Amino acid sequence: GKIMSFFQKLPSKLKKYFQDYFKNLNYPIWILFLVLSVGLFLLDYFTKRAAYYDTRLQDGNIIDFIPGFLSFQLVGNKGAAWGSMSGWSWFLIPVSMIASIALAINLLFRFRKFNWGMTIGIMLMLPGAVGNLIDRIGLALKAVPYEKGVIDFLRFTFWPSFPICNVADYCLSTGIVFLLIGFVFEFKKEYKLLKEEEEKEKKSLNTTETEMHDRLSQLDKKNEEGKKGDEDGKENIQS
């Protein structure tokens, strides 16, 4: 049926899509975004380990990195970003895996489909999602350095109540903001196109109505001329 037909046509459609995609791809920008995404993932990965193995951060000690603004404090987080959903590894691992795959596919193979805001958002969210996925798998396996939870160490000194987090958390949060901004611009663009289509339809409709009115007027005029001609003919006969 339709399902079988869909899967039969899928390989040729995918082949055509990828041929067109890579033929018209802006490779310098695409590679730049990939490098930035990988770089942010590596930054998150190695800063967590640096914080874990730094003896100065043991036993809850705090290091002032930027006095009055940012400090380092090592904590274990068994939940999601900002310490939420603690103990939900069974749920967070598959969610992180699905998010990582979806974001990777979009950045690799749908790069040309998005505006700048959405592209930057995806580029930032991918390392955050992959970083958190690795952390949660490590936590579930109780592997070093995750035996006490996902490593969080970034602390705002000026905002003591703000949750301690890591680079991946900031990548995700900032990426979501850019993604939402991109969605707003995309919505405005689609709304503008919709309005333009409506205006075109109105103009087309008005033009059609005007043409019909002109044609009816011409028909009425011809009918009147025909009636007048008949009347003149009758008068000539009578004469």
mmCIF file of C-alpha atoms in Angstrom:
data_model
loop_
_atom_site.group_PDB
_atom_site.id
_atom_site.type_symbol
_atom_site.label_atom_id
_atom_site.label_comp_id
_atom_site.label_asym_id
_atom_site.label_seq_id
_atom_site.Cartn_x
_atom_site.Cartn_y
_atom_site.Cartn_z
ATOM 1 C CA GLY A 1 0.000 0.000 0.000
ATOM 2 C CA LYS A 2 1.007 3.573 0.686
ATOM 3 C CA ILE A 3 3.486 2.605 3.419
ATOM 4 C CA MET A 4 5.291 0.146 1.130
ATOM 5 C CA SER A 5 5.347 2.730 -1.672
ATOM 6 C CA PHE A 6 6.802 5.325 0.711
ATOM 7 C CA PHE A 7 9.711 3.073 1.753
ATOM 8 C CA GLN A 8 10.362 2.073 -1.858
ATOM 9 C CA LYS A 9 10.661 5.722 -2.939
ATOM 10 C CA LEU A 10 12.573 6.811 0.187
ATOM 11 C CA PRO A 11 16.127 5.861 -0.980
ATOM 12 C CA SER A 12 15.792 7.818 -4.252
ATOM 13 C CA LYS A 13 14.305 10.825 -2.409
ATOM 14 C CA LEU A 14 17.117 10.805 0.153
ATOM 15 C CA LYS A 15 19.726 10.501 -2.597
ATOM 16 C CA LYS A 16 18.258 13.477 -4.444
ATOM 17 C CA TYR A 17 18.013 15.488 -1.205
ATOM 18 C CA PHE A 18 21.652 14.895 -0.206
ATOM 19 C CA GLN A 19 22.920 15.590 -3.723
ATOM 20 C CA ASP A 20 21.129 18.938 -3.756
ATOM 21 C CA TYR A 21 22.056 19.675 -0.133
ATOM 22 C CA PHE A 22 25.808 19.158 -0.458
ATOM 23 C CA LYS A 23 25.906 20.757 -3.896
ATOM 24 C CA ASN A 24 24.521 24.067 -2.599
ATOM 25 C CA LEU A 25 26.004 23.973 0.904
ATOM 26 C CA ASN A 26 28.024 26.934 2.200
ATOM 27 C CA TYR A 27 30.970 24.787 3.311
ATOM 28 C CA PRO A 28 33.077 27.445 5.148
ATOM 29 C CA ILE A 29 30.172 28.494 7.392
ATOM 30 C CA TRP A 30 28.989 24.891 7.848
ATOM 31 C CA ILE A 31 32.460 23.707 8.881
ATOM 32 C CA LEU A 32 32.846 26.720 11.213
ATOM 33 C CA PHE A 33 29.622 25.839 13.039
ATOM 34 C CA LEU A 34 30.654 22.182 13.314
ATOM 35 C CA VAL A 35 34.077 23.144 14.712
ATOM 36 C CA LEU A 36 32.475 25.526 17.228
ATOM 37 C CA SER A 37 30.030 22.848 18.334
ATOM 38 C CA VAL A 38 32.771 20.235 18.781
ATOM 39 C CA GLY A 39 34.964 22.824 20.522
ATOM 40 C CA LEU A 40 32.240 23.633 23.057
ATOM 41 C CA PHE A 41 31.726 19.925 23.731
ATOM 42 C CA LEU A 42 35.471 19.446 24.369
ATOM 43 C CA LEU A 43 35.522 22.552 26.580
ATOM 44 C CA ASP A 44 32.700 21.118 28.677
ATOM 45 C CA TYR A 45 34.263 17.645 28.796
ATOM 46 C CA PHE A 46 37.741 18.723 29.907
ATOM 47 C CA THR A 47 36.688 21.526 32.292
ATOM 48 C CA LYS A 48 34.576 19.018 34.238
ATOM 49 C CA ARG A 49 37.547 16.701 34.606
ATOM 50 C CA ALA A 50 39.844 19.572 35.488
ATOM 51 C CA ALA A 51 37.435 20.617 38.224
ATOM 52 C CA TYR A 52 37.065 17.027 39.476
ATOM 53 C CA TYR A 53 40.818 16.413 39.759
ATOM 54 C CA ASP A 54 41.688 19.865 41.128
ATOM 55 C CA THR A 55 42.706 19.250 44.742
ATOM 56 C CA ARG A 56 41.886 22.864 45.613
ATOM 57 C CA LEU A 57 38.174 22.159 45.043
ATOM 58 C CA GLN A 58 37.964 19.138 47.329
ATOM 59 C CA ASP A 59 35.809 19.183 50.476
ATOM 60 C CA GLY A 60 33.591 22.003 49.142
ATOM 61 C CA ASN A 61 36.346 24.593 48.832
ATOM 62 C CA ILE A 62 35.669 27.642 46.640
ATOM 63 C CA ILE A 63 38.104 29.283 44.208
ATOM 64 C CA ASP A 64 37.462 32.882 43.145
ATOM 65 C CA PHE A 65 38.078 33.020 39.393
ATOM 66 C CA ILE A 66 36.689 36.516 38.731
ATOM 67 C CA PRO A 67 36.313 38.188 42.159
ATOM 68 C CA GLY A 68 32.781 39.324 42.804
ATOM 69 C CA PHE A 69 31.466 37.626 39.667
ATOM 70 C CA LEU A 70 32.488 33.994 39.054
ATOM 71 C CA SER A 71 33.943 31.294 41.283
ATOM 72 C CA PHE A 72 34.493 27.523 41.153
ATOM 73 C CA GLN A 73 32.836 25.114 43.561
ATOM 74 C CA LEU A 74 32.705 21.379 42.896
ATOM 75 C CA VAL A 75 29.331 19.643 43.400
ATOM 76 C CA GLY A 76 27.669 16.462 42.105
ATOM 77 C CA ASN A 77 24.322 16.753 40.360
ATOM 78 C CA LYS A 78 22.145 13.655 39.937
ATOM 79 C CA GLY A 79 19.466 15.463 37.946
ATOM 80 C CA ALA A 80 19.164 17.649 34.857
ATOM 81 C CA ALA A 81 20.402 21.176 34.212
ATOM 82 C CA TRP A 82 20.352 23.519 37.219
ATOM 83 C CA GLY A 83 19.870 20.523 39.554
ATOM 84 C CA SER A 84 16.308 19.732 38.437
ATOM 85 C CA MET A 85 14.750 16.223 38.123
ATOM 86 C CA SER A 86 17.202 14.593 40.530
ATOM 87 C CA GLY A 87 17.236 10.780 40.331
ATOM 88 C CA TRP A 88 15.483 10.626 36.940
ATOM 89 C CA SER A 89 18.402 9.046 35.020
ATOM 90 C CA TRP A 90 16.114 6.383 33.522
ATOM 91 C CA PHE A 91 14.163 9.199 31.861
ATOM 92 C CA LEU A 92 16.931 11.737 31.211
ATOM 93 C CA ILE A 93 19.278 9.330 29.376
ATOM 94 C CA PRO A 94 16.853 8.445 26.510
ATOM 95 C CA VAL A 95 15.667 12.070 26.298
ATOM 96 C CA SER A 96 19.271 13.310 26.021
ATOM 97 C CA MET A 97 20.011 10.620 23.422
ATOM 98 C CA ILE A 98 17.016 11.554 21.258
ATOM 99 C CA ALA A 99 17.826 15.274 21.588
ATOM 100 C CA SER A 100 21.484 14.689 20.668
ATOM 101 C CA ILE A 101 20.588 12.664 17.551
ATOM 102 C CA ALA A 102 17.951 15.175 16.435
ATOM 103 C CA LEU A 103 20.253 18.166 16.925
ATOM 104 C CA ALA A 104 23.152 16.422 15.145
ATOM 105 C CA ILE A 105 20.942 15.570 12.143
ATOM 106 C CA ASN A 106 19.698 19.149 11.927
ATOM 107 C CA LEU A 107 23.189 20.668 12.165
ATOM 108 C CA LEU A 108 24.733 18.206 9.708
ATOM 109 C CA PHE A 109 22.000 17.663 7.138
ATOM 110 C CA ARG A 110 19.461 20.497 7.499
ATOM 111 C CA PHE A 111 21.872 23.401 7.951
ATOM 112 C CA ARG A 112 20.434 25.396 5.022
ATOM 113 C CA LYS A 113 16.862 25.140 6.331
ATOM 114 C CA PHE A 114 17.277 27.515 9.276
ATOM 115 C CA ASN A 115 17.847 31.226 9.846
ATOM 116 C CA TRP A 116 20.868 32.477 11.804
ATOM 117 C CA GLY A 117 19.141 32.471 15.179
ATOM 118 C CA MET A 118 17.947 28.878 14.856
ATOM 119 C CA THR A 119 21.318 27.721 13.475
ATOM 120 C CA ILE A 120 23.272 29.276 16.357
ATOM 121 C CA GLY A 121 20.751 27.776 18.792
ATOM 122 C CA ILE A 122 21.225 24.275 17.385
ATOM 123 C CA MET A 123 25.010 24.723 17.299
ATOM 124 C CA LEU A 124 24.999 25.601 21.023
ATOM 125 C CA MET A 125 22.436 23.020 22.127
ATOM 126 C CA LEU A 126 24.192 20.052 20.462
ATOM 127 C CA PRO A 127 27.339 20.058 22.680
ATOM 128 C CA GLY A 128 25.141 20.681 25.712
ATOM 129 C CA ALA A 129 22.908 17.707 24.932
ATOM 130 C CA VAL A 130 25.823 15.367 24.096
ATOM 131 C CA GLY A 131 27.782 16.521 27.148
ATOM 132 C CA ASN A 132 24.836 15.861 29.441
ATOM 133 C CA LEU A 133 24.210 12.486 27.784
ATOM 134 C CA ILE A 134 27.768 11.343 28.517
ATOM 135 C CA ASP A 135 27.466 12.635 32.087
ATOM 136 C CA ARG A 136 24.236 10.750 32.733
ATOM 137 C CA ILE A 137 25.530 7.506 31.252
ATOM 138 C CA GLY A 138 28.619 7.863 33.449
ATOM 139 C CA LEU A 139 26.412 8.521 36.471
ATOM 140 C CA ALA A 140 24.230 5.480 35.727
ATOM 141 C CA LEU A 141 27.379 3.312 35.458
ATOM 142 C CA LYS A 142 28.905 5.008 38.535
ATOM 143 C CA ALA A 143 32.059 5.624 36.525
ATOM 144 C CA VAL A 144 34.832 8.033 37.481
ATOM 145 C CA PRO A 145 34.434 11.014 37.638
ATOM 146 C CA TYR A 146 30.633 10.724 37.814
ATOM 147 C CA GLU A 147 30.186 8.466 40.847
ATOM 148 C CA LYS A 148 28.765 11.398 42.825
ATOM 149 C CA GLY A 149 26.745 12.817 39.931
ATOM 150 C CA VAL A 150 27.214 15.119 36.955
ATOM 151 C CA ILE A 151 30.064 17.557 37.626
ATOM 152 C CA ASP A 152 28.913 21.132 38.242
ATOM 153 C CA PHE A 153 31.443 23.782 39.204
ATOM 154 C CA LEU A 154 30.505 27.225 37.798
ATOM 155 C CA ARG A 155 29.102 29.499 40.497
ATOM 156 C CA PHE A 156 28.007 33.129 40.243
ATOM 157 C CA THR A 157 29.527 34.860 43.251
ATOM 158 C CA PHE A 158 27.138 37.823 43.032
ATOM 159 C CA TRP A 159 24.087 35.484 42.985
ATOM 160 C CA PRO A 160 24.610 32.868 45.721
ATOM 161 C CA SER A 161 21.164 31.272 45.305
ATOM 162 C CA PHE A 162 21.672 30.621 41.575
ATOM 163 C CA PRO A 163 22.321 26.894 40.890
ATOM 164 C CA ILE A 164 25.909 25.778 40.330
ATOM 165 C CA CYS A 165 26.225 24.394 36.798
ATOM 166 C CA ASN A 166 28.656 23.513 33.985
ATOM 167 C CA VAL A 167 29.483 24.577 30.412
ATOM 168 C CA ALA A 168 26.928 22.147 28.907
ATOM 169 C CA ASP A 169 24.126 23.747 30.939
ATOM 170 C CA TYR A 170 25.029 27.198 29.648
ATOM 171 C CA CYS A 171 25.274 25.903 26.079
ATOM 172 C CA LEU A 172 21.771 24.440 26.332
ATOM 173 C CA SER A 173 20.237 27.502 27.993
ATOM 174 C CA THR A 174 21.842 30.006 25.603
ATOM 175 C CA GLY A 175 21.014 27.777 22.638
ATOM 176 C CA ILE A 176 17.346 27.647 23.613
ATOM 177 C CA VAL A 177 17.245 31.465 23.758
ATOM 178 C CA PHE A 178 18.765 31.751 20.256
ATOM 179 C CA LEU A 179 16.412 29.036 18.974
ATOM 180 C CA LEU A 180 13.374 30.911 20.301
ATOM 181 C CA ILE A 181 14.624 34.164 18.736
ATOM 182 C CA GLY A 182 15.045 32.301 15.449
ATOM 183 C CA PHE A 183 11.513 30.909 15.728
ATOM 184 C CA VAL A 184 10.145 34.429 16.268
ATOM 185 C CA PHE A 185 11.889 35.748 13.143
ATOM 186 C CA GLU A 186 10.772 32.690 11.169
ATOM 187 C CA PHE A 187 7.196 33.199 12.362
ATOM 188 C CA LYS A 188 7.318 36.872 11.348
ATOM 189 C CA LYS A 189 8.694 35.881 7.943
ATOM 190 C CA GLU A 190 5.958 33.275 7.409
ATOM 191 C CA TYR A 191 3.311 35.714 8.650
ATOM 192 C CA LYS A 192 4.552 38.362 6.191
ATOM 193 C CA LEU A 193 4.476 35.853 3.311
ATOM 194 C CA LEU A 194 0.967 34.802 4.323
ATOM 195 C CA LYS A 195 -0.194 38.413 4.321
ATOM 196 C CA GLU A 196 1.380 38.986 0.902
ATOM 197 C CA GLU A 197 -0.414 35.909 -0.449
ATOM 198 C CA GLU A 198 -3.692 37.191 0.990
ATOM 199 C CA GLU A 199 -3.133 40.588 -0.644
ATOM 200 C CA LYS A 200 -2.393 38.902 -3.978
ATOM 201 C CA GLU A 201 -5.569 36.833 -3.682
ATOM 202 C CA LYS A 202 -7.600 39.962 -2.850
ATOM 203 C CA LYS A 203 -6.130 41.819 -5.825
ATOM 204 C CA SER A 204 -6.772 38.843 -8.064
ATOM 205 C CA LEU A 205 -10.332 38.583 -6.782
ATOM 206 C CA ASN A 206 -10.915 42.316 -7.245
ATOM 207 C CA THR A 207 -9.471 42.124 -10.764
ATOM 208 C CA THR A 208 -11.744 39.167 -11.584
ATOM 209 C CA GLU A 209 -14.787 40.996 -10.200
ATOM 210 C CA THR A 210 -13.883 44.110 -12.196
ATOM 211 C CA GLU A 211 -13.469 42.072 -15.377
ATOM 212 C CA MET A 212 -16.811 40.346 -14.788
ATOM 213 C CA HIS A 213 -18.461 43.693 -14.149
ATOM 214 C CA ASP A 214 -16.981 45.103 -17.377
ATOM 215 C CA ARG A 215 -18.115 42.064 -19.357
ATOM 216 C CA LEU A 216 -21.638 42.307 -17.935
ATOM 217 C CA SER A 217 -21.685 46.005 -18.760
ATOM 218 C CA GLN A 218 -20.616 45.235 -22.317
ATOM 219 C CA LEU A 219 -23.310 42.551 -22.608
ATOM 220 C CA ASP A 220 -25.936 44.950 -21.259
ATOM 221 C CA LYS A 221 -24.761 47.559 -23.723
ATOM 222 C CA LYS A 222 -24.952 45.088 -26.607
ATOM 223 C CA ASN A 223 -28.418 43.997 -25.479
ATOM 224 C CA GLU A 224 -29.553 47.599 -25.346
ATOM 225 C CA GLU A 225 -28.079 48.246 -28.783
ATOM 226 C CA GLY A 226 -29.803 45.102 -30.076
ATOM 227 C CA LYS A 227 -33.137 46.175 -28.603
ATOM 228 C CA LYS A 228 -32.720 49.651 -30.069
ATOM 229 C CA GLY A 229 -31.918 48.122 -33.451
ATOM 230 C CA ASP A 230 -35.040 45.949 -33.301
ATOM 231 C CA GLU A 231 -37.160 48.928 -32.407
ATOM 232 C CA ASP A 232 -35.683 50.981 -35.285
ATOM 233 C CA GLY A 233 -36.371 48.019 -37.623
ATOM 234 C CA LYS A 234 -39.987 47.837 -36.530
ATOM 235 C CA GLU A 235 -40.433 51.570 -37.033
ATOM 236 C CA ASN A 236 -39.000 51.302 -40.560
ATOM 237 C CA ILE A 237 -41.368 48.415 -41.365
ATOM 238 C CA GLN A 238 -44.336 50.354 -40.056
ATOM 239 C CA SER A 239 -43.307 53.374 -42.113
#
